[in-house]
Coordinates of C-alpha atoms and ligand atoms in Angstrom, one line a residue:
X1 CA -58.3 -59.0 252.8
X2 CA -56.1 -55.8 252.5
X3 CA -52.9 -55.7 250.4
X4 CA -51.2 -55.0 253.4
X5 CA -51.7 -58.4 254.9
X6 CA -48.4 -59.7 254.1
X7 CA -46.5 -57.8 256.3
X8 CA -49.0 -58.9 259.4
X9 CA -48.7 -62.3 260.4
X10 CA -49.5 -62.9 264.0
X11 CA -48.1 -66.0 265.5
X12 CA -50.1 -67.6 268.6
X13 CA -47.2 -68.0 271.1
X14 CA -47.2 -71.8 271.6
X15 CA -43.7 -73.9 271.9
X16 CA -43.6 -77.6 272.1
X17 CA -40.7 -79.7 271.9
X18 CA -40.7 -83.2 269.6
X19 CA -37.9 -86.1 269.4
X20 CA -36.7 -87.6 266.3
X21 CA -37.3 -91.1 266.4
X22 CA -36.5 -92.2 262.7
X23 CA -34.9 -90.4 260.2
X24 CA -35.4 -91.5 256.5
X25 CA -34.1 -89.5 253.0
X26 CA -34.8 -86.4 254.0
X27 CA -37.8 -87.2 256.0
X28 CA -37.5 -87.2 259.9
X29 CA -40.3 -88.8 262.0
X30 CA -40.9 -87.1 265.2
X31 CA -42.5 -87.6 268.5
X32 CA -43.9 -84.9 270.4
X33 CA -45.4 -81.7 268.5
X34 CA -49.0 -82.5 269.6
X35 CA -50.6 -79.5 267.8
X36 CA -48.8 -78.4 265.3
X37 CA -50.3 -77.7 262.3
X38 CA -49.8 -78.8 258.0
X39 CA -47.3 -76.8 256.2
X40 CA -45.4 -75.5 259.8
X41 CA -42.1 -74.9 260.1
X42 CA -40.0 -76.5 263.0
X43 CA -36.5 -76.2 264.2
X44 CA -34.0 -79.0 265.3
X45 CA -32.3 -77.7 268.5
X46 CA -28.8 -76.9 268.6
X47 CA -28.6 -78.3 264.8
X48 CA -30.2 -75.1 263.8
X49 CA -31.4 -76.6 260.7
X50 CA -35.0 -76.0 259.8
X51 CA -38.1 -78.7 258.9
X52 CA -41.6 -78.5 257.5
X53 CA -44.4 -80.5 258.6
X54 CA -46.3 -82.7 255.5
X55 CA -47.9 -85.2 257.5
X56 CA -49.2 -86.3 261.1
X57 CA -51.4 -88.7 263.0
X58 CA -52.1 -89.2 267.1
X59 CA -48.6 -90.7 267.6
X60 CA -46.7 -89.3 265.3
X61 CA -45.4 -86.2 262.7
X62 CA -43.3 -86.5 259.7
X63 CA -41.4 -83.3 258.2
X64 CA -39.4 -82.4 255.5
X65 CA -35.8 -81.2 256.5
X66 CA -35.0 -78.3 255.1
X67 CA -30.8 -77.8 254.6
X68 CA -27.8 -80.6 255.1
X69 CA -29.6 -83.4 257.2
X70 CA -26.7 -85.3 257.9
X71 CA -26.0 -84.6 261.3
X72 CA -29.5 -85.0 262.6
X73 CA -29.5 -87.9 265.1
X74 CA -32.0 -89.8 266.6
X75 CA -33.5 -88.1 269.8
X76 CA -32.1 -84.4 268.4
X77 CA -34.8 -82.4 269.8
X78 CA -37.6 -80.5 268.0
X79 CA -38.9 -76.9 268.4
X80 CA -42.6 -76.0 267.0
X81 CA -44.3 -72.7 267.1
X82 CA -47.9 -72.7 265.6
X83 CA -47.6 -70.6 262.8
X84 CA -47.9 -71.6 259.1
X85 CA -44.7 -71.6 257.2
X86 CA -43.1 -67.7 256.0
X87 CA -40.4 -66.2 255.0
X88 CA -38.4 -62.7 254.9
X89 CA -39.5 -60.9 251.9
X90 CA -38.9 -57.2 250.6
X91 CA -36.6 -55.2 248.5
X92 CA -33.4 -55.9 249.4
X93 CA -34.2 -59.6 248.2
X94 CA -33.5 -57.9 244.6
X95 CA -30.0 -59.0 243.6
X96 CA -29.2 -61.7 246.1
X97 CA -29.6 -65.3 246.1
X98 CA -31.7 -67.6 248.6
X99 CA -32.1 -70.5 250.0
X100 CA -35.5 -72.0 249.9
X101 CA -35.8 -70.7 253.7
X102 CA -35.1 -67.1 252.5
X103 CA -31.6 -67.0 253.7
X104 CA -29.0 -65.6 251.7
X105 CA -26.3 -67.7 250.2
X106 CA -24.3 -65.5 247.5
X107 CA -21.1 -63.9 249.6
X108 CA -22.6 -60.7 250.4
X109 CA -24.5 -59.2 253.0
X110 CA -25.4 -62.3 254.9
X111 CA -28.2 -59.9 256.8
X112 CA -30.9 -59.0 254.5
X113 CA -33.3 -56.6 256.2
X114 CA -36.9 -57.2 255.1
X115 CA -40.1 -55.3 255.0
X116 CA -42.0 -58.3 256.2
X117 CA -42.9 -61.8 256.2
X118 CA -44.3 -63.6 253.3
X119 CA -46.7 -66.7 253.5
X120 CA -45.5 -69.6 251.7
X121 CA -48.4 -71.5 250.8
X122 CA -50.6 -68.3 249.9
X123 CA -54.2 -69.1 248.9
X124 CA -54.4 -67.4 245.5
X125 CA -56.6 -63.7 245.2
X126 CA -59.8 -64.5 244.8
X127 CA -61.5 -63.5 241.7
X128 CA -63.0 -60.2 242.6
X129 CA -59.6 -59.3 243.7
X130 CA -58.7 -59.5 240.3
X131 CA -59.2 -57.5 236.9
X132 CA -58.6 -59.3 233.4
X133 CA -55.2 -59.0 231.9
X134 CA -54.1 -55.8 229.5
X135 CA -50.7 -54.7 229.3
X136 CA -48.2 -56.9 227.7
X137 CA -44.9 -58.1 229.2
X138 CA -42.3 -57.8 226.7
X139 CA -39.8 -60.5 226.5
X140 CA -37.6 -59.1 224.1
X141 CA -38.3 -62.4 222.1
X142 CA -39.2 -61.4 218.4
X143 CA -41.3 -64.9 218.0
X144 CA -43.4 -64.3 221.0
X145 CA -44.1 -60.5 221.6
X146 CA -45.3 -60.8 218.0
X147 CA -47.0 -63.9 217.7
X148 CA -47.4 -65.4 220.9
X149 CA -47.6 -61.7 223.0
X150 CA -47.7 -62.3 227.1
X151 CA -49.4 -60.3 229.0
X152 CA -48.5 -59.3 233.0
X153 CA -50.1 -61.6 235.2
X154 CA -50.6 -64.5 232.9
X155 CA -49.4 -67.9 232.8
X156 CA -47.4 -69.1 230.4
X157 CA -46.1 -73.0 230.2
X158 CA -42.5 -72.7 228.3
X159 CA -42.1 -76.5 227.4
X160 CA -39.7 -78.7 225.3
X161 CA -37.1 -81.3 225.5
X162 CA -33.6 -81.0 226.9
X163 CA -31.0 -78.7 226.1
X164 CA -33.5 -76.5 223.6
X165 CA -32.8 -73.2 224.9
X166 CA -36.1 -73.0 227.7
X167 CA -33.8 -71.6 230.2
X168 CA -32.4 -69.3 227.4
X169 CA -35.9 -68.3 226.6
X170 CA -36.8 -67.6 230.6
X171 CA -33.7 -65.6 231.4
X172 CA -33.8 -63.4 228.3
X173 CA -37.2 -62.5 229.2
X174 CA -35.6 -61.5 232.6
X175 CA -32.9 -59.5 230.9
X176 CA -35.6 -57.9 228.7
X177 CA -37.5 -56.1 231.8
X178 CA -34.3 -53.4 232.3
X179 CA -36.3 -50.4 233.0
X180 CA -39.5 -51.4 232.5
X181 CA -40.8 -51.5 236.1
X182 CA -41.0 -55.4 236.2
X183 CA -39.6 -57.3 238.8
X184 CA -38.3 -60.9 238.8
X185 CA -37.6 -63.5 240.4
X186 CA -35.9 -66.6 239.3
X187 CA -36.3 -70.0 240.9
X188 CA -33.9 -72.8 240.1
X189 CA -34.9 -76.6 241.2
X190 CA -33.4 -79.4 241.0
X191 CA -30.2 -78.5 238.5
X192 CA -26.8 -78.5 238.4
X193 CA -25.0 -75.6 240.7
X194 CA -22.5 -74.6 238.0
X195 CA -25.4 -74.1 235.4
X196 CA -27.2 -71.6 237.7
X197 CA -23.9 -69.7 238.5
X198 CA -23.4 -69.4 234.8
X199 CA -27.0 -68.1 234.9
X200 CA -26.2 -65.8 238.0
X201 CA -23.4 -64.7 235.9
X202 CA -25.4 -63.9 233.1
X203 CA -27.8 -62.0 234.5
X204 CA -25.0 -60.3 236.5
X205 CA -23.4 -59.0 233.2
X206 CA -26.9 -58.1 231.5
X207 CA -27.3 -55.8 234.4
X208 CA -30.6 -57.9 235.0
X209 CA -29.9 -59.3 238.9
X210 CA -30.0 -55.9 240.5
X211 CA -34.2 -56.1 239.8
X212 CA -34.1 -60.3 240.1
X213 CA -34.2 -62.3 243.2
X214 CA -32.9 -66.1 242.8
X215 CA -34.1 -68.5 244.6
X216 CA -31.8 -71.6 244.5
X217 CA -32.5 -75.2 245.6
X218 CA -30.3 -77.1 243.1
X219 CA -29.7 -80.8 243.1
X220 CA -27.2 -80.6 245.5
X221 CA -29.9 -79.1 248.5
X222 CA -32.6 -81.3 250.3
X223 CA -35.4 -82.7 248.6
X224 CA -37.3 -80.6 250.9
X225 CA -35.8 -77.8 249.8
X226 CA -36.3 -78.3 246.2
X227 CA -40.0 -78.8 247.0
X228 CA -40.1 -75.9 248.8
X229 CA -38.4 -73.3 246.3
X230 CA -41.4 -72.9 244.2
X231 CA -43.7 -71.5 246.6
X232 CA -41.0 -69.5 248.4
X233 CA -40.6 -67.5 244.7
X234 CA -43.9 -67.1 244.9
X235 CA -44.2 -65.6 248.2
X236 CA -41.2 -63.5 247.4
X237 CA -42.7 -62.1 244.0
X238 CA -46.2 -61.8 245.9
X239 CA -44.7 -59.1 248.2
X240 CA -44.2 -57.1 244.7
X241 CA -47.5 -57.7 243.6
X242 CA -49.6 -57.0 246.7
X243 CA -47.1 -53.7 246.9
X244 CA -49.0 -52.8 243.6
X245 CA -45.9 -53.6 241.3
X246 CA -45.5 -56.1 238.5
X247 CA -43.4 -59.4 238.9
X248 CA -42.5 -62.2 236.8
X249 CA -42.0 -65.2 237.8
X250 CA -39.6 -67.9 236.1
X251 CA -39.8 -71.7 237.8
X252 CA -37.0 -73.7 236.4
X253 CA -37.9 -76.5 236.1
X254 CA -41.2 -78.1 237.6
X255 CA -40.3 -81.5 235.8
X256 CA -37.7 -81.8 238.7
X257 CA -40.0 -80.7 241.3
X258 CA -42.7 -83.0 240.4
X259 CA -39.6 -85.2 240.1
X260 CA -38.7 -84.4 243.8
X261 CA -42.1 -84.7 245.0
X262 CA -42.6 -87.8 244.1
X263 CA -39.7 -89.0 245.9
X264 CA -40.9 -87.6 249.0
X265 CA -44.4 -89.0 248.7
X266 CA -43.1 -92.9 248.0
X267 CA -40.7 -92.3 251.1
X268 CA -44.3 -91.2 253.2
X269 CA -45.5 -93.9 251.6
X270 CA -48.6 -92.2 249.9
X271 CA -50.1 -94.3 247.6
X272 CA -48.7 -93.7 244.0
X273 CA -50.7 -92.9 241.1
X274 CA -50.2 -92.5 237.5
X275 CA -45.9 -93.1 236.4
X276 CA -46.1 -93.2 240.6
X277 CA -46.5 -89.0 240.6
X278 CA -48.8 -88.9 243.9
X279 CA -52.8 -88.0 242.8
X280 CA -51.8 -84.6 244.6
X281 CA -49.4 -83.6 242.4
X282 CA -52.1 -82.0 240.0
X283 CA -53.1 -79.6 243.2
X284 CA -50.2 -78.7 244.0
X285 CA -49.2 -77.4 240.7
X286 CA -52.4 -76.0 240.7
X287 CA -52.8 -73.8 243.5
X288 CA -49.6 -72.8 242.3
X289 CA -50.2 -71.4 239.1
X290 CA -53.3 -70.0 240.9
X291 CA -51.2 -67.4 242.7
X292 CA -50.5 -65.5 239.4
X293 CA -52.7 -62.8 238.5
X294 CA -53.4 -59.1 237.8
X295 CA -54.9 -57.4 241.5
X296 CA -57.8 -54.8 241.1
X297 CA -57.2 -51.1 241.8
X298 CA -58.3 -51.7 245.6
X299 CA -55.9 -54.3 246.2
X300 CA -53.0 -52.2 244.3
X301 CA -52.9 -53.0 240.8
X302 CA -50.1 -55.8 241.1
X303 CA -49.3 -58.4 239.0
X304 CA -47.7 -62.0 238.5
X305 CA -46.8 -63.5 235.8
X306 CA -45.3 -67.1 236.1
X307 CA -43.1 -68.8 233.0
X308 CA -43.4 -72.3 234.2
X309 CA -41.0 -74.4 232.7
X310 CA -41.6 -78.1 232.0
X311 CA -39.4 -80.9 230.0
X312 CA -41.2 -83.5 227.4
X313 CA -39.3 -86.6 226.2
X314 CA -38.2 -86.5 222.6
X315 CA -40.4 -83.9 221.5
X316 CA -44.4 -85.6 222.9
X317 CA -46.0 -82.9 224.1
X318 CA -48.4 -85.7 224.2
X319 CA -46.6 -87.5 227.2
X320 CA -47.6 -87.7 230.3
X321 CA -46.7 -83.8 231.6
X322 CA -46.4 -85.0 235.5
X323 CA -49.5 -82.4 236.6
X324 CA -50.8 -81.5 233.4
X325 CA -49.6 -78.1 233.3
X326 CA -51.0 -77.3 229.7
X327 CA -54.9 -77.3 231.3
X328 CA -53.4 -75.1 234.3
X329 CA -51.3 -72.2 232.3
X330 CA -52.9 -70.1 229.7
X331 CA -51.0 -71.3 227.0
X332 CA -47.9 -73.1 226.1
X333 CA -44.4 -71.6 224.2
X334 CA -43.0 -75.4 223.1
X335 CA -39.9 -75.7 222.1
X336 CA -39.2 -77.8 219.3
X337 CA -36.0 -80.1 219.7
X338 CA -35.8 -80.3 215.8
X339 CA -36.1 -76.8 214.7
X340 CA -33.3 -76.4 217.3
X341 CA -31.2 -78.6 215.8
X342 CA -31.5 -77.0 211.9
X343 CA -30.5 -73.9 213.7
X344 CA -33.7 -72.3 214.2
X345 CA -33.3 -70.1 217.5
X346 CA -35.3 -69.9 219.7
X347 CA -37.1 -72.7 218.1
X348 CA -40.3 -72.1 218.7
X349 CA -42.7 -74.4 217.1
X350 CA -45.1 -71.2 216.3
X351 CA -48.1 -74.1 215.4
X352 CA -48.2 -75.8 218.8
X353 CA -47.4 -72.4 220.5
X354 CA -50.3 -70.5 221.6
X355 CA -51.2 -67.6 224.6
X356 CA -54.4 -67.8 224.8
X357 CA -54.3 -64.1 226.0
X358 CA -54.0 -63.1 222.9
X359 CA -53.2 -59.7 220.6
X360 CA -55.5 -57.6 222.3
X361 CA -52.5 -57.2 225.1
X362 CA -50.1 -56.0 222.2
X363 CA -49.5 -52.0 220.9
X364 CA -51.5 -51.1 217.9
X365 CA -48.3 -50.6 216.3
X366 CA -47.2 -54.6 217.1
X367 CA -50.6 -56.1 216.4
X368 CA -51.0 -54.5 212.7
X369 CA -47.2 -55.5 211.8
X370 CA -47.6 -59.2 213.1
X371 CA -51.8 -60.0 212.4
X372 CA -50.2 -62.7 209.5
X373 CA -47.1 -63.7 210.9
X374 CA -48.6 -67.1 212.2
X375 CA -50.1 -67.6 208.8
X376 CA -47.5 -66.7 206.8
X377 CA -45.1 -68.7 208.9
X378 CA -47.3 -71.8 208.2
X379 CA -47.3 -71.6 204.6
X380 CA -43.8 -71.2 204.3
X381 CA -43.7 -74.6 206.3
X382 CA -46.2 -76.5 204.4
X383 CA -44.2 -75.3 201.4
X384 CA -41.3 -76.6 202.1
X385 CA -42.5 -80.0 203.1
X386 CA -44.1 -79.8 199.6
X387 CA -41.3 -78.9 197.7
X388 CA -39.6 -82.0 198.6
X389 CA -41.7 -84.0 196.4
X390 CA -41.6 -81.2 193.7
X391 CA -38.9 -79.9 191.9
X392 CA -40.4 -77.3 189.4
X393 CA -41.5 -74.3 191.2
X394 CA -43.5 -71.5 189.6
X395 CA -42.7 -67.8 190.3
X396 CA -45.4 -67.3 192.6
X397 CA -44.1 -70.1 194.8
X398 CA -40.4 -69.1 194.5
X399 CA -41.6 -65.8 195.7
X400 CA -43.7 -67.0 198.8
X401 CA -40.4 -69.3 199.6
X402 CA -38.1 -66.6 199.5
X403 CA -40.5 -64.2 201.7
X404 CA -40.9 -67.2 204.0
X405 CA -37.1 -67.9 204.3
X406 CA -37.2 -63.7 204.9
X407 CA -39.3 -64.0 207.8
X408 CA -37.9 -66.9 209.3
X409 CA -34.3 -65.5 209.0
X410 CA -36.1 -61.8 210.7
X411 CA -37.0 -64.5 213.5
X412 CA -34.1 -66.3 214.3
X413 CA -32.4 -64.7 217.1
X414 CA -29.1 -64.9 219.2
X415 CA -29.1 -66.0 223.1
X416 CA -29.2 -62.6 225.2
X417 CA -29.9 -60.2 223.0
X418 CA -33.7 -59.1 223.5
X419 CA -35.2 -56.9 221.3
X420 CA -36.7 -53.6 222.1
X421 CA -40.5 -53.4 221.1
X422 CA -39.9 -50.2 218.8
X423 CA -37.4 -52.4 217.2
X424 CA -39.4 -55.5 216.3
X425 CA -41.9 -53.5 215.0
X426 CA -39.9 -51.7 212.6
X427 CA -38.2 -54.8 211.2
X428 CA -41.8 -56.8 211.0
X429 CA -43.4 -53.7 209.3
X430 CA -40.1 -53.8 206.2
X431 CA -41.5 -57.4 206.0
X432 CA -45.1 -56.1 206.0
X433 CA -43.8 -54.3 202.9
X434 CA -42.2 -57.1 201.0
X435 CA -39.2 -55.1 200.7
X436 CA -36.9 -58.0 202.6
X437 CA -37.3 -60.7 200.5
X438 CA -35.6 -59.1 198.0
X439 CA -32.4 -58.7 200.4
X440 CA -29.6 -61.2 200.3
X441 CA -29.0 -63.4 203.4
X442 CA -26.4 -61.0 204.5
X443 CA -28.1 -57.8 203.5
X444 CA -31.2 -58.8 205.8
X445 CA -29.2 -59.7 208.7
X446 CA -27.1 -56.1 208.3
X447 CA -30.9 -54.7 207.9
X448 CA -32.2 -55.9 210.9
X449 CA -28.6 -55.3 212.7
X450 CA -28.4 -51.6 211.6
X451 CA -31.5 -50.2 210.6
X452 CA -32.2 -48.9 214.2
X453 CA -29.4 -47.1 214.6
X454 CA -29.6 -45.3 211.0
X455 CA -33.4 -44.2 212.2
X456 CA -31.5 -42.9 214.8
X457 CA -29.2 -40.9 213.1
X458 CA -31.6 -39.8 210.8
X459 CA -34.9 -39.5 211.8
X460 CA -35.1 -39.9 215.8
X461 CA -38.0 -37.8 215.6
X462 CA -40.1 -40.7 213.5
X463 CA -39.0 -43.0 216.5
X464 CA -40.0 -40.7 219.3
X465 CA -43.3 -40.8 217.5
X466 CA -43.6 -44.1 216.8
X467 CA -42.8 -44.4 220.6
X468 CA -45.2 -41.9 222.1
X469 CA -48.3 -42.9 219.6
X470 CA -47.4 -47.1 219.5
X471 CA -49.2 -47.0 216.0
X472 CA -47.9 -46.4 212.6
X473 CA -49.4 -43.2 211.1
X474 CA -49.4 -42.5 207.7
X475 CA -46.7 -40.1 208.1
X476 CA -44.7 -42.7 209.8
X477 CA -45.2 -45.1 207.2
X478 CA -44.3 -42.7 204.7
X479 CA -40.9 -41.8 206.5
X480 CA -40.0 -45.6 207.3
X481 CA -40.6 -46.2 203.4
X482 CA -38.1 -43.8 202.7
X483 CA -35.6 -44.6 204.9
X484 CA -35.5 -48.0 204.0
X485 CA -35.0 -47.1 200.3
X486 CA -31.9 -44.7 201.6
X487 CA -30.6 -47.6 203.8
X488 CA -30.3 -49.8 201.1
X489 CA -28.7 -47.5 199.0
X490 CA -26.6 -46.7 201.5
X491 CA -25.3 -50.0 202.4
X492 CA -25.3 -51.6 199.2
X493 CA -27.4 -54.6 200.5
X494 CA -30.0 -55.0 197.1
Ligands
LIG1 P1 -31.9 -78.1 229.9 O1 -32.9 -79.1 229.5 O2 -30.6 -78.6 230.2 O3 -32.4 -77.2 231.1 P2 -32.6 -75.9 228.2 O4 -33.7 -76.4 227.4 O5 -32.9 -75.0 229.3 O6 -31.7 -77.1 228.7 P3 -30.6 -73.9 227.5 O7 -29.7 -74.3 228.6 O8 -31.3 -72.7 227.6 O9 -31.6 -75.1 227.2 O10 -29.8 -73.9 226.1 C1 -29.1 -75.0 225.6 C2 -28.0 -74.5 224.7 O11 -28.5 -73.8 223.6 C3 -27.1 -73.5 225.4 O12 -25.8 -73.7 225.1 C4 -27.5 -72.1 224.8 O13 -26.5 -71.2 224.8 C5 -28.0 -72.5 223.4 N1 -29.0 -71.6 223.0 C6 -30.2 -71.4 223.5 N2 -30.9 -70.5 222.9 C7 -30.1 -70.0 221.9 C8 -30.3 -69.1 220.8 N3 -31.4 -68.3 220.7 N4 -29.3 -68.9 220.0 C9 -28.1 -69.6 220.1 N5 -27.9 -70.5 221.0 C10 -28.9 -70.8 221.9
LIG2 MG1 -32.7 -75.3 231.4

C-alpha cells in the first residue's frame, strides 16, 4: 500500500436498479441490488437522497438513508454502483462544514473541489506502517500538557458527565494548534444544532476553522447520518495523514453514536446484547480508534490523533461505557462533575486521568518543571480531606496547603484561552521554586496573567532561548530567578 492510495479508487462499472418495498425509521428495505456489496452507497432516483447498505440476504437488502427520508415512497427506485462507500476529501474541506456525505452545508461555496476520494470505512495502517509516537500535541491545557502530555497520533478517551466542560476541553485543543502545522477536524453527533453553531462560532472567532473541517450530523440529521459521521472525519483527517501531515481528530460524542447505533440495530432487528448495545458495537468502536496512528517515513510521516469523547452517568467511570472505550484509547482525561462544580476548571480529576504515552513525548524543559505535579497535586488532596477532621495544623502542613492551593490556583484555567508551551513552563518552574505560595490569591493570578509579557519586555532574549533549546539552562534559570524577584517588586504582589 502507497500513501497515494487514497486518491485512486477504481470503481468496477456495474449499475443495478432496486425497489423500496418497506420503509422503516430510517431504514429502507429494498428489492433488487443483487450484488451489491456491505458498506455501499446507493442512490434513490429522482429523490437524490443517498443510502448505505448494512445488511442483505437472497431476497432482500436493508440500507441506512442517508439525509431527510420523508419523501421516500414505496416503489422509489434504487441505483447501486459496486464500489465501497467514499467521500470528497482535500484541502479546501479546511473551514467549511459537511454533511456526513461530504457535502457542504455552511452558506458558502456550495462546490468544494477535492483532491480525491476518501474511503470511509478504511482498514487501519498496519503495524509496520507505523513508528511509535514522539512529538507531543500541545493542547494549550496547563493540566494535560503537563501532567497528562498527548502525543500526535495517540488516542486519548476525554470522558465525564454532562455539561463538564469535555467539549470545552476538545475545542480549546483545536484552538490551541494555530500555527503549529496540525490539522483538525471536528465531528459533532448527535447534539443540538445551536450548540455546534455556537461551537462554529467559536472556533470562527479563535481563528481556528480556517485549519478545521466540521463534520456535522446533529440530532436533527438521519440516524444514518449520525452513524456515519464518525468514519467520514476519519476519512477526511486520513487524507492529511497519508499526505504526510499531522491531524487531530475530535468525535463529539460517541455516547450518542453508540446511542444511534443501537437504534438502528433493534430496527434490523439484530439480536441485542448488554443495556441492548448490539455485540458489534465493541468493533466498531474499535476499528475506529484503530485508524489513529503515527505513518513511517515511507508512508509519509503522517499522523492522527483522535480525542474521543464519551459521557458517564453521575460521575461511574465504572458504568457500563457502551464499547469500552477505556481498553481501546491509550488513556483517559475524566472529567470530574464535582471538581466542576467547586469551580475547578477544567476539572480534571488528575488521579483517574492518565496518557499512557507518557512524559517522554514532552520538551526537556516541560518534563523537569512538571516530574511532581501529579504527586504534589495528590497530597494537597489527601490533605484536605484530612484537615476536615483536624483543626490544629503544624507549619509544615500550613505550608504544603498553601503550595497545594498555589498549584491548584496555577491550574485552574478560563474556557478558550490555551496556553502557549513556553508559557506553562515558565509559570510551573516559579512553582518549582516555591516562590508562588508566598503570593496572595490575587498576586498569583496577576503573576501568571503578566509575567509573560514582562519577560517580554525585558529579557526576550531568555525566551528566544528558552524556545530554541526547550530546556532550562543554568543561565536561564539564573535570569527567570531574577526576573521574578523584579516582577514582584514591580507589581507589588508579595
Ligand atoms: P455536554 O454534556 O452538554 O456535551 P460538556 O461536558 O461538553 O457538556 P461544555 O459544553 O464544554 O460541557 O461546558 C459546559 C459549560 O461549562 C459551558 O457553559 C462552558 O462555558 C463552561 N466551561 C467549560 N470549561 C470551562 C472552563 N475551563 N472555565 C470556565 N467555564 C467552563
Ligand atoms: Mg459537549
Amino acid at each position: 500500500m502507497t500513501k497515494d492510495t487514497i486518491l485512486k479508487i477504481e470503481p468496477f462499472e456495474i449499475k443495478e436498479v432496486g425497489v423500496v418495498k418497506e420503509f422503516k425509521r430510517g431504514i429502507a428495505r429494498i428489492e433488487g441490488l443483487p450484488s451489491c456489496i456491505y458498506g455501499q452507497l446507493i442512490e434513490f432516483e429522482d429523490l437524490g437522497r443517498k443510502g448505505l447498505v448494512v445488511d442483505f440476504n437472497e431476497k432482500e437488502v436493508m440500507a441506512f438513508i442517508l439525509g431527510d427520508e420523508r419523501d421516500i415512497k414505496l416503489g422509489s427506485t434504487v441505483t447501486g454502483r459496486n464500489e465501497v462507500f467514499s467521500v470528497p476529501v482535500g484541502e479546501n474541506f479546511l473551514g467549511r462544514v459537511i454533511n456526513a456525505v461530504g457535502e457542504p452545508i455552511d452558506d458558502k461555496n456550495p462546490n468544494i473541489k477535492n483532491n480525491g476520494q476518501g474511503l470511509v470505512f478504511r482498514k487501519a495502517p498496519g503495524i509496520l506502517d507505523r513508528i511509535p509516537i514522539s512529538e507531543q500535541l500541545h493542547t494549550g491545557t496547563k493540566i494535560l500538557d503537563a501532567v497528562i502530555p498527548i502525543g500526535r497520533g495517540q488516542r486519548e478517551l476525554v470522558i465525564g458527565d454532562r455539561q463538564t466542560g469535555k467539549t470545552t476541553l476538545a475545542i480549546d485543543a483545536i484552538i490551541n494548534q494555530k500555527d503549529k502545522n496540525v490539522l483538525c477536524v471536528y465531528c459533532w453527533i448527535g447534539g443540538a444544532h445551536s450548540s455546534l453553531l455556537k461551537i462554529i462560532h467559536t472556533l470562527e472567532e479563535a481563528g481556528a476553522l480556517d485549519y478545521t473541517v466540521v463534520v456535522a450530523a446533529p440530532a436533527s440529521s438521519s440516524a444514518g447520518e449520525q452513524y456515519l459521521a464518525p468514519y467520514v472525519a476519519a476519512a477526511m483527517a486520513e487524507y492529511f495523514m497519508y499526505s504526510g501531515r499531522d491531524a487531530l481528530v475530535v468525535f463529539d460524542d460517541l455516547t450518542k453514536h453508540a446511542w444511534i447505533y443501537r437504534e438502528l440495530s433493534l430496527l434490523l432487528e439484530r439480536s441485542p446484547g448488554r443495556e441492548a448495545y448490539p455485540g458489534d458495537i465493541f468493533y466498531l468502536h474499535s476499528q475506529l480508534m484503530e485508524r489513529a496512528g503515527r505513518l513511517n517515513a515511507e508512508m509519509g510521516s503522517g499522523s492522527m490523533t483522535f480525542l474521543p469523547i464519551t459521557e458517564t452517568l453521575q460521575g461511574d467511570i465504572t458504568g457500563y461505557i457502551q464499547s469500552n472505550l477505556v481498553s481501546m484509547t491509550d488513556g483517559q482525561i475524566y472529567i470530574s462533575g464535582s471538581l466542576f462544580h467547586e469551580g475547578f476548571k477544567p476539572a480534571i480529576d488528575l488521579g483517574l486521568s492518565v496518557s499512557r504515552i507518557g512524559s517522554k513525548v514532552q520538551s526537556e524543559a516541560l518534563r523537569e518543571v512538571s516530574d511532581t505535579l501529579r504527586l504534589d497535586y495528590a497530597q494537597y488532596k489527601e490533605l484536605m480531606r484530612l484537615m476536615r477532621v483536624k483543626t490544629k495544623l503544624s507549619t509544615e502542613i500550613a505550608e504544603k496547603l498553601r503550595r497545594g492551593e498555589a498549584l491548584s490556583r496555577i491550574l485552574i484555567q478560563d474556557a478558550h484561552h490555551p496556553v502557549p508551551e513556553i508559557a506553562m513552563i515558565i509559570q510551573l518552574y516559579a512553582f518549582k521554586r516555591k516562590i508562588l505560595e508566598i503570593l496572595s490569591p490575587e498576586g498569583l493570578n496577576v503573576f501568571c496573567r503578566d509575567i509573560m509579557e514582562y519577560l517580554e519586555e525585558t529579557r526576550p532574549q531568555v525566551l528566544q532561548n528558552l524556545a530554541n533549546q526547550k530546556t532550562l539552562s543554568a543561565e536561564i534559570k539564573q535570569e527567570l530567578d531574577h526576573a521574578f524577584v523584579e516582577f514582584f517588586r514591580k507589581k507589588k504582589v508579595l
